[in-house]
XYZ file of C-alpha atoms in Angstrom:
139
model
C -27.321 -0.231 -22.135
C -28.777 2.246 -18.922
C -31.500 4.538 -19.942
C -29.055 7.353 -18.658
C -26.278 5.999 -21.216
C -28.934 5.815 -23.733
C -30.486 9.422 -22.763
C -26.826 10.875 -22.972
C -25.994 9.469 -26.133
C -29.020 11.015 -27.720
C -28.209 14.476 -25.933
C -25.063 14.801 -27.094
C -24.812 13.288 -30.483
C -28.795 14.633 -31.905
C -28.760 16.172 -35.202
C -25.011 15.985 -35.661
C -23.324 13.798 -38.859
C -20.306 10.832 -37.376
C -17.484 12.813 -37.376
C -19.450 15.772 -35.034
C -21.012 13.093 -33.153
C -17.383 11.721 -32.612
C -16.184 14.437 -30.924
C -19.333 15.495 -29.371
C -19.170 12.469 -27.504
C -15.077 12.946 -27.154
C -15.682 16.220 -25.548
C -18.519 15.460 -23.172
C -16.732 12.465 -21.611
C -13.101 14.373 -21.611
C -15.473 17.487 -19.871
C -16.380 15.081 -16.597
C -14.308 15.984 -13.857
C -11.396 13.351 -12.835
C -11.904 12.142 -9.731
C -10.421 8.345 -7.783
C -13.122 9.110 -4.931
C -15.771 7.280 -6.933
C -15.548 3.452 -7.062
C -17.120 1.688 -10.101
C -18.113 -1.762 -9.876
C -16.994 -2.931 -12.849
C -16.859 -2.371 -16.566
C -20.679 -3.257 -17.223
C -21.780 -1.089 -14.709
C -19.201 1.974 -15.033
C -20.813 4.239 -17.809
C -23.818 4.413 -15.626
C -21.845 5.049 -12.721
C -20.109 7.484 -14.002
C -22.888 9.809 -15.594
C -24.419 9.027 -12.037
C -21.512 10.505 -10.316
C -21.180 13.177 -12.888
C -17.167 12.584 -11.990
C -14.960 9.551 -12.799
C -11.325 8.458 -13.605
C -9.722 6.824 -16.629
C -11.332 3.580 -16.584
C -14.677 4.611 -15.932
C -14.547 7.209 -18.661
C -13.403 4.802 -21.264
C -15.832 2.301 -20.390
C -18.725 5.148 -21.124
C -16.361 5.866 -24.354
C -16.293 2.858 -25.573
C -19.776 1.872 -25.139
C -20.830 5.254 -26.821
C -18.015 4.896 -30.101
C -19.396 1.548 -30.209
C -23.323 2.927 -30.451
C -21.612 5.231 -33.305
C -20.637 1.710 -35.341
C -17.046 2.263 -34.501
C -14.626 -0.455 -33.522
C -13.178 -0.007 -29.814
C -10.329 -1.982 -27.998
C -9.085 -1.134 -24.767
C -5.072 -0.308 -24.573
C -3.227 0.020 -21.003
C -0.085 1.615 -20.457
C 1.971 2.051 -16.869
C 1.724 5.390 -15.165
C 3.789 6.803 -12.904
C 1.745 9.658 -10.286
C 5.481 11.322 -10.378
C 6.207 11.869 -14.242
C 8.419 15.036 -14.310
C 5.972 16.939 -16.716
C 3.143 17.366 -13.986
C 3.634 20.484 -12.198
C 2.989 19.837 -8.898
C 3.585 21.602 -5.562
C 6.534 20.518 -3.442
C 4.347 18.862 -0.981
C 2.291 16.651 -3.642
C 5.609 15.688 -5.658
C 6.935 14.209 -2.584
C 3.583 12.246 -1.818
C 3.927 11.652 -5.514
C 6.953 10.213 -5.778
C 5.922 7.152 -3.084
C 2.965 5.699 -5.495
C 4.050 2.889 -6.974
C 3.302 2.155 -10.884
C 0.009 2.189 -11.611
C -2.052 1.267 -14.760
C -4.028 3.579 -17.218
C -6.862 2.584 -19.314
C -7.315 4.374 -22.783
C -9.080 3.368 -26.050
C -8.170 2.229 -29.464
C -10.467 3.109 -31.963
C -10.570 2.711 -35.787
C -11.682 5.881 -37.483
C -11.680 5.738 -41.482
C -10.014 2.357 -41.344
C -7.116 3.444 -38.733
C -6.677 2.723 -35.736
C -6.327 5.880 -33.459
C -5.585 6.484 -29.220
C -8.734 7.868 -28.019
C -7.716 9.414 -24.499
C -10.569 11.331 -22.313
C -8.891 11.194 -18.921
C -7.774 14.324 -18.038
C -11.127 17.353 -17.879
C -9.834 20.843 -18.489
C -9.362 22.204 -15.405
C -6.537 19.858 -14.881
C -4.596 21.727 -17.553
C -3.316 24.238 -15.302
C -1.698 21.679 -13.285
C 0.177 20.226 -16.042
C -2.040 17.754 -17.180
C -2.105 16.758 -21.221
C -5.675 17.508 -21.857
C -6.472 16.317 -25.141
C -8.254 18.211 -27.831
């Protein structure tokens, strides 16, 4: 793992017991803005990238999730589910839901991970400030 993944990991989990480390590292990685301008080069690379960047989209954030859950002792998988730019709940100007509504299906990239023997959807994607646009932030 990158010295900055490694430096990170120690910032945000230090002095805190699994389940605060948990969502220390939850929140942090949830907290970087969303962004598709930044490309990744792959999965290995990504968490690097992504603390480099200091902004990042699903893939990249669940890449840095997973290898941080993993650094907890947690078991991670990787689950992917279609996505459509133009699902009804986003509230979107007029404009943007007709740009919206010519992007094809795309593909999202979440986590899986077993917490106290169950398996639970670990979703950072969306940062806070998308909230007001009528993104699900998760808590």
């Amino acid at each position: 793992m990158s010295t900055l993944v490694d430096a990170s990991f120690r910032e945000w989990t230090l002095g805190l017991d699994p389940r605060e480390s948990r969502i220390s590292v939850f929140e942090h990685i949830r907290d970087i803005p969303y962004s598709l301008s930044v490309r990744m080069t792959g999965p290995d690379t990504a968490p690097e990238e992504i603390l480099s960047a200091g902004k990042g989209y699903c893939g990249p954030k669940h890449y840095l999730l997973a290898a941080m859950f993993r650094k907890l002792g947690l078991e991670v998988v990787f689950a992917t589910f279609p996505f459509l730019w133009n699902d009804p709940g986003l509230r979107y100007p007029p404009d943007l839901r007709a740009l919206a509504a010519t992007v094809p299906v795309a593909y999202h990239l979440a986590c899986r991970v077993r917490i106290n023997g169950q398996w639970v959807l670990v979703d950072v994607t969306w940062d806070p400030a998308l909230e007001k646009g009528g993104f699900p932030v998760n808590r």
